[in-house]
Tab-separated table of C-alpha atoms and ligand atoms in Angstrom:
chain	number	residue	atom	x	y	z
A	1	UNK	CA	24.737	21.171	-13.679
A	2	UNK	CA	21.302	20.023	-12.614
A	3	UNK	CA	20.793	19.637	-8.906
A	4	UNK	CA	20.077	16.200	-7.452
A	5	UNK	CA	16.606	16.067	-5.942
A	6	UNK	CA	16.573	15.708	-2.153
A	7	UNK	CA	15.898	12.357	-0.468
A	8	UNK	CA	12.322	13.308	0.507
A	9	UNK	CA	11.618	14.284	-3.104
A	10	UNK	CA	12.858	10.908	-4.343
A	11	UNK	CA	11.176	8.781	-1.658
A	12	UNK	CA	8.219	10.169	0.264
A	13	UNK	CA	8.846	10.093	4.002
A	14	UNK	CA	12.648	10.082	3.899
A	15	UNK	CA	14.719	12.573	5.879
A	16	UNK	CA	15.994	15.251	3.453
A	17	UNK	CA	19.395	14.883	5.141
A	18	UNK	CA	19.910	11.509	3.493
A	19	UNK	CA	22.325	11.755	0.575
A	20	UNK	CA	20.914	10.789	-2.813
A	21	UNK	CA	23.458	8.775	-4.811
A	22	UNK	CA	21.007	7.952	-7.580
A	23	UNK	CA	17.333	8.767	-8.056
A	24	UNK	CA	16.655	6.026	-10.665
A	25	UNK	CA	17.107	3.384	-9.422
A	26	UNK	CA	16.787	4.851	-5.919
A	27	UNK	CA	20.027	4.813	-3.964
A	28	UNK	CA	20.419	7.033	-0.901
A	29	UNK	CA	22.662	6.844	2.120
A	30	UNK	CA	22.191	7.908	5.697
A	31	UNK	CA	24.855	9.813	7.625
A	32	UNK	CA	26.924	8.927	10.683
A	33	UNK	CA	25.375	11.938	12.395
A	34	UNK	CA	21.828	10.623	11.873
A	35	UNK	CA	22.793	7.067	12.809
A	36	UNK	CA	24.216	8.401	16.064
A	37	UNK	CA	20.896	9.937	17.104
A	38	UNK	CA	18.819	6.726	17.185
A	39	UNK	CA	19.090	3.305	18.786
A	40	UNK	CA	16.879	1.779	16.142
A	41	UNK	CA	17.155	3.440	12.754
A	42	UNK	CA	13.810	4.995	11.860
A	43	UNK	CA	12.279	4.449	8.437
A	44	UNK	CA	12.978	8.112	7.658
A	45	UNK	CA	16.706	7.673	8.282
A	46	UNK	CA	17.302	4.220	6.791
A	47	UNK	CA	19.345	4.012	3.557
A	48	UNK	CA	17.774	2.717	0.345
A	49	UNK	CA	19.470	0.604	-2.271
A	50	UNK	CA	17.423	-0.436	-5.277
A	51	UNK	CA	18.993	-2.146	-8.254
A	52	UNK	CA	15.553	-2.388	-9.765
A	53	UNK	CA	12.770	0.036	-8.785
A	54	UNK	CA	9.205	-1.186	-8.621
A	55	UNK	CA	6.910	1.537	-10.024
A	56	UNK	CA	4.911	3.468	-7.433
A	57	UNK	CA	6.783	2.220	-4.363
A	58	UNK	CA	9.026	5.196	-3.614
A	59	UNK	CA	7.462	5.858	-0.240
A	60	UNK	CA	7.911	4.833	3.390
A	61	UNK	CA	4.155	4.182	3.595
A	62	UNK	CA	3.069	0.520	3.663
A	63	UNK	CA	2.521	-1.309	0.378
A	64	UNK	CA	-1.056	-2.486	0.734
A	65	UNK	CA	-1.688	-5.149	-1.903
A	66	UNK	CA	-4.360	-7.621	-0.790
A	67	UNK	CA	-3.784	-11.101	-2.156
A	68	UNK	CA	-0.023	-10.649	-2.717
A	69	UNK	CA	1.292	-14.167	-3.339
A	70	UNK	CA	4.662	-15.713	-2.550
A	71	UNK	CA	5.430	-18.997	-4.309
A	72	UNK	CA	7.511	-21.460	-2.291
A	73	UNK	CA	8.943	-24.289	-4.345
A	74	UNK	CA	11.973	-26.042	-5.755
A	75	UNK	CA	13.490	-29.006	-3.919
A	76	UNK	CA	10.797	-29.481	-1.283
A	77	UNK	CA	8.235	-32.217	-0.717
A	78	UNK	CA	5.269	-30.070	-1.748
A	79	UNK	CA	5.498	-26.652	-3.403
A	80	UNK	CA	2.836	-24.158	-2.344
A	81	UNK	CA	1.637	-20.570	-2.674
A	82	UNK	CA	0.893	-18.341	0.250
A	83	UNK	CA	-0.814	-14.976	0.442
A	84	UNK	CA	0.256	-12.082	2.600
A	85	UNK	CA	-2.993	-12.456	4.600
A	86	UNK	CA	-2.231	-16.089	5.379
A	87	UNK	CA	1.343	-15.161	6.330
A	88	UNK	CA	0.084	-12.552	8.759
A	89	UNK	CA	-2.045	-15.196	10.537
A	90	UNK	CA	0.984	-17.451	11.231
A	91	UNK	CA	3.079	-16.967	14.419
A	92	UNK	CA	5.227	-13.830	14.123
A	93	UNK	CA	8.794	-13.383	15.369
A	94	UNK	CA	10.825	-10.214	15.903
A	95	UNK	CA	14.536	-9.917	15.135
A	96	UNK	CA	16.672	-6.807	15.417
A	97	UNK	CA	19.501	-6.795	12.909
A	98	UNK	CA	21.913	-4.612	11.043
A	99	UNK	CA	21.005	-4.072	7.408
A	100	UNK	CA	24.061	-3.055	5.436
A	101	UNK	CA	24.765	-2.778	1.739
A	102	UNK	CA	27.819	-4.809	0.759
A	103	UNK	CA	28.997	-1.693	-1.096
A	104	UNK	CA	28.995	0.416	2.074
A	105	UNK	CA	32.420	2.027	2.554
A	106	UNK	CA	33.216	1.617	-1.138
A	107	UNK	CA	34.500	5.207	-1.421
A	108	UNK	CA	37.426	4.212	0.819
A	109	UNK	CA	38.886	1.773	-1.707
A	110	UNK	CA	41.805	3.051	-3.738
A	111	UNK	CA	41.665	3.082	-6.733
A	112	UNK	CA	37.941	3.863	-6.636
A	113	UNK	CA	35.930	0.831	-7.784
A	114	UNK	CA	32.875	1.064	-10.034
A	115	UNK	CA	29.454	1.563	-8.448
A	116	UNK	CA	27.745	4.105	-6.199
A	117	UNK	CA	30.323	5.870	-4.023
A	118	UNK	CA	28.914	4.903	-0.606
A	119	UNK	CA	30.720	6.514	2.303
A	120	UNK	CA	29.456	4.999	5.582
A	121	UNK	CA	25.699	5.577	5.452
A	122	UNK	CA	24.613	2.376	3.691
A	123	UNK	CA	23.727	0.803	7.016
A	124	UNK	CA	21.111	0.887	9.754
A	125	UNK	CA	19.705	-1.219	12.557
A	126	UNK	CA	16.046	-2.139	12.423
A	127	UNK	CA	13.590	-4.519	14.084
A	128	UNK	CA	11.915	-6.889	11.661
A	129	UNK	CA	8.733	-8.798	12.305
A	130	UNK	CA	7.524	-11.724	10.284
A	131	UNK	CA	7.194	-15.451	9.823
A	132	UNK	CA	10.328	-17.545	10.266
A	133	UNK	CA	11.103	-19.699	7.252
A	134	UNK	CA	11.178	-22.690	9.571
A	135	UNK	CA	7.757	-21.786	11.033
A	136	UNK	CA	6.358	-21.544	7.524
A	137	UNK	CA	7.761	-24.913	6.399
A	138	UNK	CA	6.545	-26.565	9.607
A	139	UNK	CA	3.093	-25.055	9.275
A	140	UNK	CA	2.862	-26.427	5.739
A	141	UNK	CA	4.427	-29.748	6.792
A	142	UNK	CA	6.966	-29.420	4.024
A	143	UNK	CA	10.358	-31.175	4.044
A	144	UNK	CA	13.533	-30.188	2.220
A	145	UNK	CA	14.930	-32.547	-0.371
A	146	UNK	CA	18.489	-33.602	0.538
A	147	UNK	CA	19.924	-31.908	-2.561
A	148	UNK	CA	18.725	-28.492	-1.470
A	149	UNK	CA	21.785	-26.295	-0.899
A	150	UNK	CA	20.544	-22.785	-1.657
A	151	UNK	CA	17.467	-20.667	-1.558
A	152	UNK	CA	16.953	-18.768	-4.782
A	153	UNK	CA	14.601	-15.816	-4.650
A	154	UNK	CA	12.833	-13.616	-7.129
A	155	UNK	CA	11.401	-10.192	-6.587
A	156	UNK	CA	8.129	-9.210	-8.160
A	157	UNK	CA	8.318	-7.767	-11.672
A	158	UNK	CA	5.036	-5.914	-11.275
A	159	UNK	CA	4.654	-2.779	-13.357
A	160	UNK	CA	7.165	-4.130	-15.867
A	161	UNK	CA	10.184	-4.123	-13.540
A	162	UNK	CA	13.277	-6.099	-14.524
A	163	UNK	CA	13.804	-9.327	-12.555
A	164	UNK	CA	15.946	-9.374	-9.415
A	165	UNK	CA	17.119	-12.900	-8.574
A	166	UNK	CA	19.438	-13.860	-5.722
A	167	UNK	CA	20.662	-17.085	-4.151
A	168	UNK	CA	21.894	-17.773	-0.723
A	169	UNK	CA	23.463	-20.925	0.810
A	170	UNK	CA	21.144	-22.644	3.266
A	171	UNK	CA	24.195	-23.314	5.448
A	172	UNK	CA	24.618	-19.573	6.004
A	173	UNK	CA	20.967	-18.989	6.897
A	174	UNK	CA	20.188	-18.798	10.567
A	175	UNK	CA	16.996	-20.788	10.813
A	176	UNK	CA	16.075	-19.051	14.036
A	177	UNK	CA	15.971	-15.670	12.367
A	178	UNK	CA	15.590	-16.036	8.574
A	179	UNK	CA	12.092	-14.815	7.880
A	180	UNK	CA	9.528	-13.529	5.488
A	181	UNK	CA	9.232	-10.078	7.011
A	182	UNK	CA	5.943	-8.191	6.985
A	183	UNK	CA	6.879	-5.454	9.433
A	184	UNK	CA	9.670	-3.107	10.432
A	185	UNK	CA	10.050	-1.111	13.667
A	186	UNK	CA	6.540	-1.960	14.824
A	187	UNK	CA	4.800	-0.902	11.606
A	188	UNK	CA	3.924	-2.597	8.330
A	189	UNK	CA	7.039	-2.938	6.154
A	190	UNK	CA	7.504	0.341	4.230
A	191	UNK	CA	6.947	-0.012	0.478
A	192	UNK	CA	10.446	1.199	-0.399
A	193	UNK	CA	11.980	-1.349	1.998
A	194	UNK	CA	10.255	-4.297	0.363
A	195	UNK	CA	6.683	-4.343	1.628
A	196	UNK	CA	4.435	-6.238	1.705
A	197	UNK	CA	6.874	-9.198	2.000
A	198	UNK	CA	10.649	-9.320	2.143
A	199	UNK	CA	13.132	-12.067	2.869
A	200	UNK	CA	15.281	-11.051	5.824
A	201	UNK	CA	18.339	-13.077	6.723
A	202	UNK	CA	19.848	-11.472	9.816
A	203	UNK	CA	23.631	-11.328	9.788
A	204	UNK	CA	23.936	-11.071	6.031
A	205	UNK	CA	24.652	-8.199	3.676
A	206	UNK	CA	21.640	-6.414	2.215
A	207	UNK	CA	21.923	-7.857	-1.266
A	208	UNK	CA	20.261	-11.210	-0.560
A	209	UNK	CA	17.474	-9.669	1.501
A	210	UNK	CA	15.114	-9.622	-1.445
A	211	UNK	CA	12.390	-6.985	-1.337
A	212	UNK	CA	8.907	-7.466	-2.822
A	213	UNK	CA	9.349	-11.217	-2.580
A	214	UNK	CA	7.410	-13.148	-5.204
A	215	UNK	CA	9.150	-16.532	-5.249
A	216	UNK	CA	11.488	-18.524	-3.025
A	217	UNK	CA	12.854	-21.840	-4.252
A	218	UNK	CA	15.150	-24.388	-2.663
A	219	UNK	CA	17.801	-25.183	-5.258
A	220	UNK	CA	20.872	-27.382	-5.690
A	221	UNK	CA	23.019	-24.570	-7.034
A	222	UNK	CA	23.406	-20.817	-7.056
A	223	UNK	CA	21.555	-18.700	-9.578
A	224	UNK	CA	23.703	-17.778	-12.553
A	225	UNK	CA	21.819	-14.502	-12.978
A	226	UNK	CA	23.604	-11.189	-13.312
A	227	UNK	CA	22.910	-10.117	-9.698
A	228	UNK	CA	24.635	-13.290	-8.492
A	229	UNK	CA	27.589	-13.333	-10.871
A	230	UNK	CA	29.506	-11.187	-11.733
A	231	UNK	CA	27.786	-8.727	-9.383
A	232	UNK	CA	27.918	-8.877	-5.582
A	233	UNK	CA	30.962	-11.124	-5.308
A	234	UNK	CA	34.492	-10.996	-3.913
A	235	UNK	CA	37.417	-13.140	-5.075
A	236	UNK	CA	38.159	-16.112	-2.788
A	237	UNK	CA	40.064	-19.386	-3.003
A	238	UNK	CA	37.553	-22.169	-3.746
A	239	UNK	CA	35.764	-23.177	-0.566
A	240	UNK	CA	37.156	-20.301	1.505
A	241	UNK	CA	35.378	-17.361	2.994
A	242	UNK	CA	38.113	-14.726	3.332
A	243	UNK	CA	38.452	-12.365	0.380
A	244	UNK	CA	41.781	-12.443	-1.453
A	245	UNK	CA	43.610	-9.949	-3.622
A	246	UNK	CA	44.461	-12.043	-6.673
A	247	UNK	CA	46.237	-9.258	-8.554
A	248	UNK	CA	47.187	-5.674	-7.784
A	249	UNK	CA	44.438	-3.157	-6.950
A	250	UNK	CA	42.931	-1.703	-10.084
A	251	UNK	CA	43.044	-4.821	-12.232
A	252	UNK	CA	40.123	-6.820	-13.638
A	253	UNK	CA	39.004	-10.213	-12.346
A	254	UNK	CA	37.081	-12.901	-14.273
A	255	UNK	CA	34.306	-13.448	-11.699
A	256	UNK	CA	32.819	-16.945	-11.841
A	257	UNK	CA	30.870	-19.041	-9.356
A	258	UNK	CA	33.964	-21.099	-8.475
A	259	UNK	CA	36.614	-18.389	-8.018
A	260	UNK	CA	34.594	-15.989	-5.883
A	261	UNK	CA	31.771	-15.972	-3.390
A	262	UNK	CA	28.649	-13.920	-3.072
A	263	UNK	CA	28.322	-11.212	-0.397
A	264	UNK	CA	26.523	-13.127	2.305
A	265	UNK	CA	27.717	-13.227	5.921
A	266	UNK	CA	28.468	-9.656	7.011
A	267	UNK	CA	32.095	-9.145	8.049
A	268	UNK	CA	32.999	-7.625	11.392
A	269	UNK	CA	32.961	-3.852	11.449
A	270	UNK	CA	32.829	-0.850	13.746
A	271	UNK	CA	31.955	2.779	13.159
A	272	UNK	CA	32.819	5.851	15.190
A	273	UNK	CA	29.637	7.922	15.577
A	274	UNK	CA	31.090	10.626	17.827
A	275	UNK	CA	33.050	12.822	17.527
A	276	UNK	CA	32.242	13.426	13.873
A	277	UNK	CA	34.968	14.053	11.308
A	278	UNK	CA	36.019	17.693	11.216
A	279	UNK	CA	34.269	18.615	14.454
A	280	UNK	CA	35.661	20.526	17.416
A	281	UNK	CA	34.993	19.183	20.878
A	282	UNK	CA	35.699	20.605	24.320
A	283	UNK	CA	38.485	18.872	26.259
A	284	UNK	CA	39.823	17.366	28.246
A	285	UNK	CA	37.370	14.509	28.762
A	286	UNK	CA	36.243	13.305	25.342
A	287	UNK	CA	33.860	10.390	24.999
A	288	UNK	CA	34.497	8.522	21.780
A	289	UNK	CA	31.350	6.568	20.895
A	290	UNK	CA	30.284	4.150	18.245
A	291	UNK	CA	28.837	0.816	17.225
A	292	UNK	CA	30.255	-2.566	16.234
A	293	UNK	CA	28.672	-5.649	14.683
A	294	UNK	CA	29.330	-8.859	12.788
A	295	UNK	CA	27.367	-11.735	11.259
A	296	UNK	CA	26.006	-12.860	14.636
A	297	UNK	CA	27.828	-16.213	14.538
A	298	UNK	CA	29.953	-15.226	17.546
A	299	UNK	CA	29.745	-12.323	19.987
A	300	UNK	CA	31.777	-9.164	19.389
A	301	UNK	CA	34.346	-9.451	22.157
A	302	UNK	CA	36.131	-6.123	22.140
A	303	UNK	CA	36.452	-2.747	20.515
A	304	UNK	CA	39.852	-1.112	20.789
A	305	UNK	CA	40.393	2.582	20.297
A	306	UNK	CA	43.580	4.426	19.381
A	307	UNK	CA	44.068	8.185	19.447
A	308	UNK	CA	47.719	8.118	18.391
A	309	UNK	CA	47.671	6.624	14.921
A	310	UNK	CA	47.664	3.029	16.129
A	311	UNK	CA	50.730	3.168	18.384
A	312	UNK	CA	48.648	2.136	21.368
A	313	UNK	CA	45.107	0.857	21.768
A	314	UNK	CA	42.723	0.896	24.681
A	315	UNK	CA	39.649	-1.259	25.127
A	316	UNK	CA	36.358	0.570	24.902
A	317	UNK	CA	33.482	-0.187	27.257
A	318	UNK	CA	30.754	-2.161	25.527
A	319	UNK	CA	27.538	-0.671	26.895
A	320	UNK	CA	25.068	-3.131	25.435
A	321	UNK	CA	23.819	-4.717	22.284
A	322	UNK	CA	20.509	-5.236	20.530
A	323	UNK	CA	20.741	-9.038	20.267
A	324	UNK	CA	23.415	-10.973	18.422
A	325	UNK	CA	22.580	-9.527	15.007
A	326	UNK	CA	22.368	-5.945	16.215
A	327	UNK	CA	24.774	-3.179	17.073
A	328	UNK	CA	27.041	-3.312	20.092
A	329	UNK	CA	27.192	0.239	21.484
A	330	UNK	CA	30.596	1.190	22.852
A	331	UNK	CA	32.211	4.197	24.513
A	332	UNK	CA	35.834	5.071	25.120
A	333	UNK	CA	36.521	7.959	27.510
A	334	UNK	CA	39.773	9.741	26.601
A	335	UNK	CA	41.646	12.524	28.346
A	336	UNK	CA	42.836	14.773	25.555
A	337	UNK	CA	44.706	18.069	25.694
A	338	UNK	CA	43.780	20.732	23.130
A	339	UNK	CA	45.058	19.805	19.682
A	340	UNK	CA	44.293	17.790	16.575
A	341	UNK	CA	43.568	14.093	16.757
A	342	UNK	CA	42.826	11.111	14.614
A	343	UNK	CA	40.855	8.403	16.364
A	344	UNK	CA	40.629	4.801	15.159
A	345	UNK	CA	38.384	1.920	16.296
A	346	UNK	CA	38.800	-1.811	15.722
A	347	UNK	CA	36.347	-4.558	16.688
A	348	UNK	CA	37.254	-8.223	17.320
A	349	UNK	CA	34.896	-11.130	17.934
A	350	UNK	CA	35.351	-14.329	19.963
A	351	UNK	CA	36.397	-16.185	16.790
A	352	UNK	CA	39.329	-13.766	16.497
A	353	UNK	CA	37.885	-12.097	13.428
A	354	UNK	CA	38.891	-8.458	13.287
A	355	UNK	CA	39.214	-5.467	10.970
A	356	UNK	CA	42.269	-4.756	8.817
A	357	UNK	CA	44.129	-1.520	9.570
A	358	UNK	CA	44.296	-0.972	5.851
A	359	UNK	CA	40.972	-2.020	4.321
A	360	UNK	CA	42.530	-1.856	0.861
A	361	UNK	CA	44.236	-5.229	1.454
A	362	UNK	CA	41.048	-6.773	0.035
A	363	UNK	CA	40.609	-4.323	-2.796
A	364	UNK	CA	38.101	-5.688	-5.272
A	365	UNK	CA	36.918	-4.350	-8.570
A	366	UNK	CA	33.394	-3.628	-7.398
A	367	UNK	CA	34.288	-2.358	-3.976
A	368	UNK	CA	32.399	-4.763	-1.733
A	369	UNK	CA	32.742	-5.645	1.941
A	370	UNK	CA	34.936	-2.756	3.110
A	371	UNK	CA	35.692	-3.184	6.811
A	372	UNK	CA	38.949	-1.302	7.187
A	373	UNK	CA	39.538	0.464	10.506
A	374	UNK	CA	37.764	3.820	10.472
A	375	UNK	CA	39.825	6.963	11.114
A	376	UNK	CA	38.216	10.196	12.264
A	377	UNK	CA	40.031	13.506	12.495
A	378	UNK	CA	38.735	16.047	14.980
A	379	UNK	CA	39.918	18.906	17.142
A	380	UNK	CA	39.961	19.309	20.906
A	381	UNK	CA	39.709	22.902	22.142
B	401	LIG	N1	15.490	-6.466	-3.489
B	401	LIG	C1	15.006	-6.134	-4.696
B	401	LIG	N2	13.823	-6.679	-5.073
B	401	LIG	N3	15.618	-5.271	-5.542
B	401	LIG	C2	16.826	-4.721	-5.197
B	401	LIG	O1	17.367	-3.973	-6.001
B	401	LIG	N4	18.597	-4.536	-3.536
B	401	LIG	C3	19.274	-5.259	-2.500
B	401	LIG	C4	18.352	-5.667	-1.360
B	401	LIG	N5	17.139	-6.264	-1.856
B	401	LIG	C5	17.387	-5.050	-3.951
B	401	LIG	C6	16.661	-5.934	-3.096
B	401	LIG	C7	20.427	-4.517	-1.923
B	401	LIG	S1	21.898	-4.580	-2.759
B	401	LIG	C8	20.389	-3.935	-0.680
B	401	LIG	S2	21.789	-3.281	0.028
B	401	LIG	C9	19.139	-3.961	0.142
B	401	LIG	O2	18.034	-4.509	-0.605
B	401	LIG	C10	18.818	-2.551	0.561
B	401	LIG	O3	17.678	-2.562	1.348
B	401	LIG	P1	16.889	-1.207	1.661
B	401	LIG	O4	15.654	-1.633	2.353
B	401	LIG	O5	17.737	-0.373	2.628
B	401	LIG	O6	16.693	-0.440	0.410
B	401	LIG	MO1	23.465	-3.799	-1.337
B	401	LIG	O7	24.263	-5.216	-0.656
């Protein structure tokens, strides 16, 4: 068998420790070990998920394209075009948020759904910088038409790339953070992460955060394009947000706009970053550490940790968070005698939203939105 190229061979500037899931289109995941070493995920360690590659952009260097234009139109009082230079002269805002692929955790579903077998590395926390959508509309003195319900975005097709079109309900957008991002972690937005301009909607799954933004329209309905339906959806009852399991795991579902919803608001989740699975740690004091996050609509209230298979749980100490869309860092000191353990962590927010013990309860054909309680086996010596 031919060997997969390493991450740095696929995308210049990436850490070779990232795991390449596909080199065309580029899909690579980070690791829990790498995520545990940084507060803000560096561009070298951030996962990449392309459905459509743009030729020549497989690098973490900036994408310098003077005169890059974004068209803003649809149901607004006056459509307009704006260049990247003009955008960079408008007031800039910074937002730290978790970027996560809605397929992250997919490999945990049973039976295994279609798609790239993400383990846990399709996530990172970065600081975006750019022009808020609301700042842009105000600057242009543009008003929304009352029928506007969605934003529908298109990525550039430069170099002959296939179109990537996504819609997003305006009601889910946080107007104080949704932005046209030009920067990431204090630098120009890396080419592979969507530079020069990307839509960033903090608190949402990666899929709607369109890279290489060429057009953004306010629309009355959702796009009916392939990336919107059947892809990137979970079954729901009409008008509801919580995923359902309409039939037994493993069966097909006739995805349509009215019997499913797109992956938008990120569901609550928590990851254990230390100890790592399969590791040996010195007892008896073991610090279990990790991160938790949600869609930012309500604070994460608690993270509970169990070291006995869920028989009892103890609240972890939340050490701090990087704003409401970022990671809450938590630690749970445990006194453990030598032996083998399985540790579990479960986050809950102030709206009472929490993680299922068995993430398979929401099995879906394409394996989206896994947030089952993580279990990590390790040894105390
Ligand atoms: N954009 C574009 N243009 N294309 C593509 O493909 N993808 C998605 C987003 N955006 C795309 C876009 C996805 S799907 C994701 S995750 C994200 O992106 C990622 O990011 P990064 O930067 O990391 O690569 Mo799943 O939900």
